[in-house]
Short mmCIF file of C-alpha atoms in Angstrom, two decimals:
data_model
loop_
_atom_site.label_atom_id
_atom_site.label_comp_id
_atom_site.label_asym_id
_atom_site.label_seq_id
_atom_site.Cartn_x
_atom_site.Cartn_y
_atom_site.Cartn_z
CA MET A 12 79.50 3.06 -86.01
CA SER A 13 78.48 6.51 -87.16
CA ASP A 14 75.72 6.82 -84.55
CA THR A 15 78.06 6.50 -81.56
CA LYS A 16 80.73 8.76 -80.05
CA GLN A 17 83.39 6.16 -80.81
CA PRO A 18 85.70 7.73 -83.41
CA LEU A 19 85.88 6.07 -86.78
CA PRO A 20 89.30 4.55 -87.50
CA TYR A 21 90.32 6.93 -90.29
CA GLU A 22 88.86 10.18 -88.96
CA GLY A 23 91.30 12.99 -89.66
CA ILE A 24 92.62 11.34 -92.84
CA ARG A 25 92.00 13.34 -96.01
CA VAL A 26 91.72 11.58 -99.36
CA VAL A 27 91.62 13.38 -102.71
CA GLU A 28 90.44 11.04 -105.43
CA PHE A 29 90.55 11.41 -109.21
CA THR A 30 88.43 8.39 -109.99
CA HIS A 31 85.51 7.20 -112.05
CA MET A 32 83.51 4.05 -112.78
CA VAL A 33 83.97 1.34 -110.07
CA MET A 34 87.54 0.45 -109.12
CA GLY A 35 88.85 3.78 -107.90
CA PRO A 36 85.56 4.89 -106.35
CA THR A 37 85.40 1.63 -104.37
CA CYS A 38 88.73 2.47 -102.73
CA GLY A 39 87.45 5.89 -101.70
CA MET A 40 84.14 4.46 -100.51
CA VAL A 41 85.88 1.99 -98.20
CA LEU A 42 88.10 4.71 -96.72
CA GLY A 43 85.14 7.10 -96.49
CA ASP A 44 82.94 4.55 -94.76
CA LEU A 45 85.72 4.10 -92.21
CA GLY A 46 85.85 7.80 -91.41
CA ALA A 47 88.21 9.42 -93.89
CA GLU A 48 87.27 12.73 -95.51
CA VAL A 49 87.12 11.79 -99.18
CA ILE A 50 87.09 14.58 -101.75
CA LYS A 51 86.01 13.51 -105.21
CA VAL A 52 87.49 15.69 -107.94
CA GLU A 53 85.07 15.59 -110.87
CA PRO A 54 85.20 17.18 -114.30
CA ILE A 55 83.00 20.23 -114.83
CA GLU A 56 80.37 18.13 -116.55
CA GLY A 57 80.49 15.54 -113.76
CA ASP A 58 81.66 11.97 -113.48
CA ASN A 59 80.32 10.05 -116.48
CA THR A 60 79.14 7.39 -114.05
CA ARG A 61 76.35 9.77 -113.04
CA ARG A 62 74.81 9.32 -116.49
CA LEU A 63 75.25 5.60 -117.17
CA LEU A 64 72.29 3.45 -118.11
CA GLY A 65 71.64 -0.27 -117.89
CA SER A 66 74.07 -2.25 -115.74
CA GLY A 67 75.90 0.97 -114.82
CA ALA A 68 72.84 2.89 -113.62
CA GLY A 69 73.58 2.19 -109.96
CA PHE A 70 77.35 2.72 -110.03
CA PHE A 71 77.43 6.31 -108.80
CA PRO A 72 75.18 6.02 -105.73
CA ASN A 73 76.64 2.65 -104.77
CA PHE A 74 80.31 3.63 -104.82
CA ASN A 75 80.32 7.35 -103.97
CA ARG A 76 78.72 7.69 -100.56
CA ASN A 77 80.61 9.38 -97.73
CA LYS A 78 82.37 11.72 -100.19
CA LYS A 79 82.47 15.40 -101.01
CA SER A 80 82.46 16.67 -104.59
CA ILE A 81 84.51 19.43 -106.15
CA ALA A 82 84.21 20.04 -109.89
CA LEU A 83 87.37 21.28 -111.64
CA ASP A 84 88.52 21.50 -115.24
CA LEU A 85 91.94 19.85 -115.08
CA LYS A 86 92.59 20.78 -118.69
CA GLN A 87 93.09 24.36 -117.54
CA PRO A 88 96.18 25.32 -115.48
CA ALA A 89 94.00 27.05 -112.88
CA GLY A 90 92.09 23.81 -112.37
CA VAL A 91 95.31 21.87 -111.82
CA GLU A 92 96.51 24.57 -109.43
CA ALA A 93 93.33 24.20 -107.38
CA ALA A 94 93.79 20.42 -107.32
CA LEU A 95 97.39 20.86 -106.17
CA ARG A 96 96.22 23.04 -103.30
CA LEU A 97 93.91 20.25 -102.18
CA ILE A 98 96.60 17.58 -102.53
CA ALA A 99 98.96 19.65 -100.39
CA THR A 100 96.49 19.12 -97.53
CA ALA A 101 95.88 15.43 -98.22
CA ASP A 102 97.13 12.20 -96.72
CA ILE A 103 96.11 10.08 -99.71
CA ALA A 104 95.60 10.76 -103.41
CA SER A 105 93.84 8.10 -105.47
CA GLU A 106 93.39 7.75 -109.23
CA ASN A 107 92.33 5.19 -111.82
CA PHE A 108 93.04 6.79 -115.17
CA LYS A 109 94.96 5.31 -118.07
CA PRO A 110 98.75 5.13 -117.63
CA GLY A 111 100.31 8.51 -118.40
CA THR A 112 97.15 10.58 -117.89
CA MET A 113 98.08 11.89 -114.46
CA LYS A 114 101.65 12.63 -115.56
CA LYS A 115 100.37 14.80 -118.41
CA LEU A 116 98.38 16.77 -115.86
CA GLY A 117 101.33 17.10 -113.51
CA LEU A 118 99.45 15.05 -110.92
CA ASP A 119 101.59 11.91 -110.95
CA TYR A 120 103.30 10.52 -107.86
CA ASP A 121 106.82 11.63 -108.73
CA THR A 122 105.57 15.21 -109.06
CA LEU A 123 103.30 15.21 -106.03
CA ARG A 124 105.70 13.65 -103.54
CA LYS A 125 107.94 16.70 -104.02
CA LEU A 126 104.99 18.85 -103.00
CA ASN A 127 103.95 16.55 -100.16
CA PRO A 128 106.53 13.91 -99.09
CA ARG A 129 104.03 12.35 -96.67
CA LEU A 130 101.52 11.73 -99.46
CA ILE A 131 100.31 8.19 -100.11
CA TYR A 132 99.44 7.82 -103.78
CA VAL A 133 97.12 5.00 -104.83
CA SER A 134 97.00 4.05 -108.52
CA HIS A 135 94.33 1.64 -109.72
CA LYS A 136 95.34 0.11 -113.04
CA GLY A 137 94.58 -2.75 -115.38
CA PHE A 138 97.95 -4.36 -114.80
CA LEU A 139 100.84 -3.95 -112.41
CA PRO A 140 104.14 -2.99 -114.13
CA GLY A 141 105.19 -5.53 -116.73
CA PRO A 142 104.71 -6.51 -120.38
CA TYR A 143 100.94 -5.96 -120.23
CA ASP A 144 100.87 -2.60 -118.47
CA HIS A 145 100.27 -0.63 -121.69
CA ARG A 146 97.04 -2.48 -122.40
CA THR A 147 93.57 -1.12 -121.69
CA ALA A 148 91.82 -3.41 -119.25
CA LEU A 149 88.23 -3.88 -118.16
CA ASP A 150 86.79 -6.28 -115.62
CA GLU A 151 85.61 -8.57 -118.42
CA VAL A 152 88.98 -8.42 -120.17
CA VAL A 153 90.89 -9.68 -117.14
CA GLN A 154 88.22 -12.25 -116.32
CA MET A 155 88.76 -13.73 -119.77
CA MET A 156 92.57 -13.67 -119.70
CA GLY A 157 92.85 -14.50 -116.01
CA GLY A 158 90.95 -17.79 -115.97
CA LEU A 159 87.84 -16.63 -114.11
CA ALA A 160 85.52 -16.61 -117.14
CA TYR A 161 86.78 -20.09 -118.05
CA MET A 162 86.01 -21.34 -114.54
CA THR A 163 82.59 -19.65 -114.37
CA GLY A 164 81.16 -20.77 -117.70
CA ARG A 165 80.46 -24.18 -119.13
CA SER A 166 83.17 -25.89 -121.12
CA GLY A 167 83.65 -23.97 -124.36
CA ASP A 168 81.44 -21.12 -123.15
CA PRO A 169 83.49 -18.70 -121.01
CA LEU A 170 81.25 -16.47 -118.91
CA ARG A 171 82.06 -13.38 -116.87
CA ALA A 172 81.00 -13.37 -113.24
CA GLY A 173 77.68 -11.68 -112.55
CA THR A 174 79.16 -8.63 -110.82
CA SER A 175 82.21 -6.38 -111.17
CA VAL A 176 84.35 -8.62 -108.98
CA ASN A 177 87.77 -7.36 -110.08
CA ASP A 178 86.81 -3.69 -110.11
CA ILE A 179 85.35 -3.93 -106.62
CA MET A 180 88.08 -6.09 -105.14
CA GLY A 181 90.78 -4.11 -106.95
CA GLY A 182 89.47 -1.00 -105.21
CA MET A 183 89.37 -2.86 -101.91
CA PHE A 184 92.99 -3.91 -102.29
CA GLY A 185 93.85 -0.30 -103.14
CA ALA A 186 92.26 0.69 -99.83
CA ILE A 187 94.12 -2.07 -97.98
CA GLY A 188 97.35 -0.86 -99.55
CA ALA A 189 96.56 2.70 -98.45
CA MET A 190 95.91 1.49 -94.91
CA ALA A 191 99.22 -0.38 -94.89
CA ALA A 192 101.00 2.70 -96.26
CA LEU A 193 99.49 4.86 -93.50
CA ARG A 194 100.95 2.50 -90.92
CA GLN A 195 104.29 2.48 -92.72
CA ARG A 196 104.24 6.29 -92.73
CA GLU A 197 103.88 6.22 -88.95
CA LEU A 198 107.15 4.28 -88.87
CA THR A 199 109.10 6.14 -91.56
CA GLY A 200 107.56 9.61 -91.71
CA VAL A 201 107.16 9.47 -95.49
CA GLY A 202 104.49 8.29 -97.89
CA CYS A 203 104.78 5.93 -100.83
CA GLU A 204 103.01 4.82 -103.99
CA VAL A 205 100.50 1.97 -103.83
CA GLN A 206 99.41 0.16 -106.98
CA SER A 207 96.43 -2.16 -107.34
CA ALA A 208 95.47 -3.86 -110.59
CA LEU A 209 92.56 -5.73 -112.14
CA PHE A 210 94.58 -8.55 -113.71
CA GLU A 211 96.59 -9.37 -110.64
CA ASN A 212 93.43 -9.26 -108.53
CA ASN A 213 91.80 -11.75 -110.89
CA VAL A 214 94.82 -14.06 -110.70
CA PHE A 215 94.60 -13.88 -106.90
CA LEU A 216 90.95 -14.98 -107.13
CA VAL A 217 91.74 -18.04 -109.26
CA GLY A 218 94.82 -18.93 -107.20
CA GLN A 219 92.92 -21.81 -105.61
CA HIS A 220 92.49 -23.40 -109.02
CA MET A 221 96.15 -22.85 -109.87
CA MET A 222 97.11 -24.54 -106.61
CA GLN A 223 94.67 -27.38 -107.32
CA PHE A 224 96.68 -28.11 -110.46
CA ALA A 225 99.95 -27.81 -108.54
CA ALA A 226 98.69 -30.25 -105.92
CA THR A 227 97.04 -32.83 -108.20
CA GLY A 228 98.62 -32.40 -111.62
CA LYS A 229 95.09 -32.16 -113.05
CA ALA A 230 93.63 -28.96 -114.46
CA ALA A 231 90.54 -27.59 -112.74
CA ASP A 232 87.35 -28.07 -114.70
CA PRO A 233 84.94 -25.15 -115.15
CA MET A 234 82.62 -24.87 -112.18
CA PRO A 235 79.49 -26.16 -114.00
CA SER A 236 81.29 -29.38 -115.00
CA ARG A 237 83.73 -29.77 -112.13
CA ILE A 238 83.95 -32.81 -109.94
CA SER A 239 82.51 -31.44 -106.73
CA ALA A 240 84.49 -31.85 -103.54
CA TRP A 241 81.24 -32.82 -101.80
CA GLY A 242 78.69 -35.52 -102.44
CA VAL A 243 75.58 -33.34 -102.17
CA TYR A 244 76.20 -29.76 -103.27
CA ASP A 245 73.71 -28.84 -105.95
CA VAL A 246 70.80 -26.78 -107.22
CA PHE A 247 67.61 -28.87 -107.20
CA THR A 248 64.49 -28.19 -109.25
CA VAL A 249 61.50 -29.01 -107.08
CA LYS A 250 57.72 -28.52 -106.92
CA ASP A 251 56.23 -25.99 -109.36
CA GLY A 252 59.61 -25.57 -111.02
CA GLU A 253 61.15 -23.73 -108.07
CA GLN A 254 64.88 -24.07 -107.52
CA ILE A 255 66.87 -24.34 -104.32
CA PHE A 256 70.49 -25.04 -103.43
CA LEU A 257 70.96 -27.93 -101.00
CA ALA A 258 74.13 -29.38 -99.53
CA ALA A 259 75.41 -32.10 -97.21
CA VAL A 260 79.17 -31.68 -97.01
CA SER A 261 80.16 -34.10 -94.26
CA ASP A 262 79.38 -37.64 -93.22
CA LYS A 263 77.42 -36.29 -90.24
CA GLN A 264 75.34 -34.03 -92.49
CA TRP A 265 74.73 -36.93 -94.87
CA ALA A 266 73.32 -39.00 -92.01
CA ILE A 267 71.08 -36.12 -90.90
CA PHE A 268 69.91 -35.57 -94.48
CA CYS A 269 69.03 -39.23 -94.96
CA LYS A 270 67.10 -39.42 -91.68
CA ALA A 271 65.19 -36.21 -92.41
CA PHE A 272 63.99 -37.48 -95.78
CA GLY A 273 63.48 -41.17 -95.05
CA LEU A 274 66.56 -42.37 -96.95
CA GLU A 275 67.78 -44.91 -94.43
CA GLU A 276 68.61 -47.43 -97.16
CA MET A 277 70.96 -44.96 -98.83
CA MET A 278 72.52 -44.09 -95.47
CA ALA A 279 73.25 -47.81 -94.96
CA ASP A 280 74.58 -48.37 -98.49
CA PRO A 281 78.34 -49.15 -98.19
CA ARG A 282 78.91 -47.48 -101.57
CA LEU A 283 77.88 -44.15 -99.97
CA LYS A 284 79.66 -44.50 -96.64
CA THR A 285 82.05 -41.54 -96.91
CA ASN A 286 81.93 -38.17 -98.63
CA ASN A 287 84.52 -39.30 -101.18
CA ASP A 288 82.44 -42.42 -101.86
CA ARG A 289 79.44 -40.21 -102.52
CA VAL A 290 81.46 -37.95 -104.81
CA MET A 291 82.40 -40.98 -106.92
CA ALA A 292 78.78 -42.20 -106.87
CA ARG A 293 77.18 -38.92 -107.93
CA GLU A 294 76.30 -40.17 -111.42
CA TRP A 295 73.75 -42.65 -110.06
CA MET A 296 73.14 -41.15 -106.61
CA MET A 297 72.01 -37.67 -107.63
CA PRO A 298 69.11 -38.76 -109.88
CA ILE A 299 67.71 -40.76 -106.95
CA LEU A 300 67.96 -37.78 -104.60
CA ARG A 301 66.47 -35.40 -107.16
CA SER A 302 63.52 -37.70 -107.77
CA HIS A 303 62.96 -38.24 -104.05
CA ILE A 304 62.49 -34.55 -103.22
CA ALA A 305 61.08 -33.29 -106.53
CA ASP A 306 57.49 -33.08 -105.26
CA ARG A 307 58.37 -30.97 -102.22
CA SER A 308 58.22 -27.18 -102.29
CA ALA A 309 61.26 -25.00 -101.84
CA ALA A 310 59.69 -23.58 -98.67
CA GLU A 311 59.18 -27.05 -97.20
CA LEU A 312 62.74 -28.07 -98.03
CA SER A 313 64.09 -24.82 -96.54
CA ALA A 314 62.22 -25.52 -93.30
CA VAL A 315 63.59 -29.06 -93.04
CA PHE A 316 67.16 -28.00 -93.82
CA GLU A 317 67.04 -25.07 -91.40
CA ALA A 318 65.57 -27.20 -88.61
CA ASN A 319 68.37 -29.74 -89.10
CA GLU A 320 71.14 -27.12 -89.45
CA LEU A 321 71.96 -28.24 -92.98
CA PRO A 322 73.23 -25.79 -95.65
CA PHE A 323 70.57 -24.48 -98.03
CA ALA A 324 69.81 -21.36 -100.04
CA PRO A 325 66.91 -20.03 -102.07
CA ILE A 326 67.85 -18.87 -105.55
CA THR A 327 67.44 -15.13 -105.05
CA ARG A 328 67.52 -12.28 -107.54
CA PRO A 329 69.40 -9.11 -106.51
CA GLU A 330 66.27 -6.94 -106.40
CA ALA A 331 64.73 -9.28 -103.82
CA LEU A 332 67.50 -8.45 -101.35
CA PHE A 333 65.93 -5.06 -100.63
CA ASP A 334 63.25 -6.95 -98.68
CA ASP A 335 65.54 -9.56 -97.14
CA PRO A 336 64.48 -9.86 -93.47
CA HIS A 337 68.00 -10.56 -92.21
CA LEU A 338 69.56 -7.55 -93.95
CA ASN A 339 66.78 -5.26 -92.81
CA ALA A 340 66.86 -6.52 -89.23
CA ASN A 341 70.61 -6.19 -88.72
CA GLY A 342 71.08 -2.80 -90.39
CA GLY A 343 72.92 -4.15 -93.41
CA LEU A 344 71.05 -1.81 -95.75
CA ALA A 345 71.09 1.97 -95.35
CA PRO A 346 69.15 4.78 -97.06
CA ILE A 347 70.95 6.11 -100.14
CA ARG A 348 70.16 8.99 -102.48
CA MET A 349 69.93 7.99 -106.11
CA ASN A 350 71.03 10.07 -109.10
CA ASP A 351 67.48 11.36 -109.64
CA GLY A 352 67.11 12.42 -106.01
CA SER A 353 64.90 9.52 -104.99
CA MET A 354 65.86 7.35 -102.02
CA SER A 355 66.65 3.65 -102.01
CA LYS A 356 68.77 1.34 -99.86
CA ALA A 357 72.38 0.24 -100.35
CA PRO A 358 74.44 -2.53 -98.71
CA LEU A 359 77.04 -1.40 -96.19
CA LEU A 360 80.55 -2.79 -95.75
CA PRO A 361 80.16 -6.43 -94.74
CA PHE A 362 81.72 -6.36 -91.28
CA THR A 363 81.13 -4.90 -87.84
CA MET A 364 83.42 -3.07 -85.44
CA GLY A 365 82.33 -3.10 -81.83
CA GLY A 366 79.05 -4.60 -82.98
CA LYS A 367 78.31 -1.70 -85.36
CA ARG A 368 78.32 -1.37 -89.14
CA ALA A 369 80.07 1.59 -90.76
CA GLY A 370 77.19 3.79 -91.86
CA ILE A 371 76.47 6.53 -94.37
CA ARG A 372 77.44 9.95 -93.03
CA LEU A 373 77.29 11.76 -96.37
CA GLN A 374 74.94 10.92 -99.20
CA PRO A 375 76.49 10.61 -102.69
CA PRO A 376 77.31 14.25 -103.46
CA LEU A 377 75.68 16.49 -105.99
CA LEU A 378 78.08 17.61 -108.68
CA GLY A 379 80.33 20.29 -107.17
CA GLU A 380 78.33 20.30 -103.95
CA HIS A 381 81.41 21.17 -101.88
CA THR A 382 83.39 23.18 -104.43
CA ASP A 383 83.13 26.59 -102.77
CA ALA A 384 83.72 25.32 -99.23
CA LEU A 385 86.79 23.32 -100.21
CA LEU A 386 88.30 26.12 -102.28
CA THR A 387 87.77 28.51 -99.39
CA GLU A 388 89.46 26.06 -97.04
CA VAL A 389 92.60 25.91 -99.18
CA GLY A 390 92.91 29.69 -99.29
CA CYS A 391 90.89 30.88 -102.27
CA SER A 392 89.11 34.21 -101.79
CA ASP A 393 85.52 34.79 -102.80
CA GLU A 394 86.81 36.78 -105.78
CA GLU A 395 89.10 33.94 -106.86
CA ILE A 396 86.28 31.42 -106.59
CA ALA A 397 84.00 33.70 -108.61
CA ALA A 398 86.69 33.99 -111.28
CA LEU A 399 87.17 30.21 -111.39
CA ARG A 400 83.45 29.78 -111.85
CA HIS A 401 83.25 32.53 -114.49
CA ASN A 402 86.09 30.95 -116.48
CA LYS A 403 84.49 27.53 -116.14
CA VAL A 404 87.46 26.17 -114.23
CA ALA A 405 85.27 25.28 -111.24
CA HIS A 406 81.63 24.38 -110.89
CA GLY A 407 79.49 24.39 -107.75
CA ALA A 408 76.11 22.93 -106.97
#
């Protein structure tokens, strides 16, 4: 989308975000990808996410593209005053600090709406208002208490999902709420507060399992030990120890599968006539299927399944996706600047508009890269900016 003259949907919308880690930055990334001007207010020493190691090493470049950076010390009144000047020009303010933090700074919604009645204020929290809202939440915390870890792990062995699902989706729902509030502002002329929360997001994710219980009266089993809804829907270990996911989820697909692998006798077996029959027969059926294809390679199986339009998937590690031919052919990965200045590739938002993906207009910013320009824009003189720098209230790249 960024390489055409078609305007992006949120061009002209200014977002000032006070965010860190994943949840809040995801909200700003979504809005920024869709054209909004997103200003990231960082502490003088920079967002801690810039310095994370291990599983957090990629957080900053992944969630902070299409943003500008201004570095302010919000512990000093002059830093708060500079932030207030920015907010006075903004359509959206976004934050994901602990409850009470923004109020102590004088940057809470009740204070800011008096300054800017049209402001939309997005708070990303652990919990929506209620008995839990004083608790400190993390993605793993809400996965454990919200049923997702139970469903992901084996019985007696709760396991968090392999990515920051609640942080990322919580930020996405914050962005959706901001979009809805922008439309509401068109109708009413005033802004409002939007709240998005990790716990409630997690409950939304496991809603299907809650409704399964409501519909059947039987509790959902963890995914590794569940009764599958489909007869063939499994990871198979095949030649040379390779693994591949294979599925046949309808009676038509079952017939195609049997013909492709010479299993006519099983296709004719009345005990395997329907999908539900095959689900009930899995205990004795699956060992036969596993044995029948065990000496075939994953590549051979992939070719047969693809040729017959059957569902299949290689078991892929995340790092292999950089070289995925589909992602590279359709522009799903874009060049991104890493924290050390090197370049890599990052996945874009997973949808198209007018056949185009929302691209990267601004690389993840250097700390304070836009401090001087933004302060000048909101009326600070060169002398004032120099004083803010000298007093370590502001920092520029």
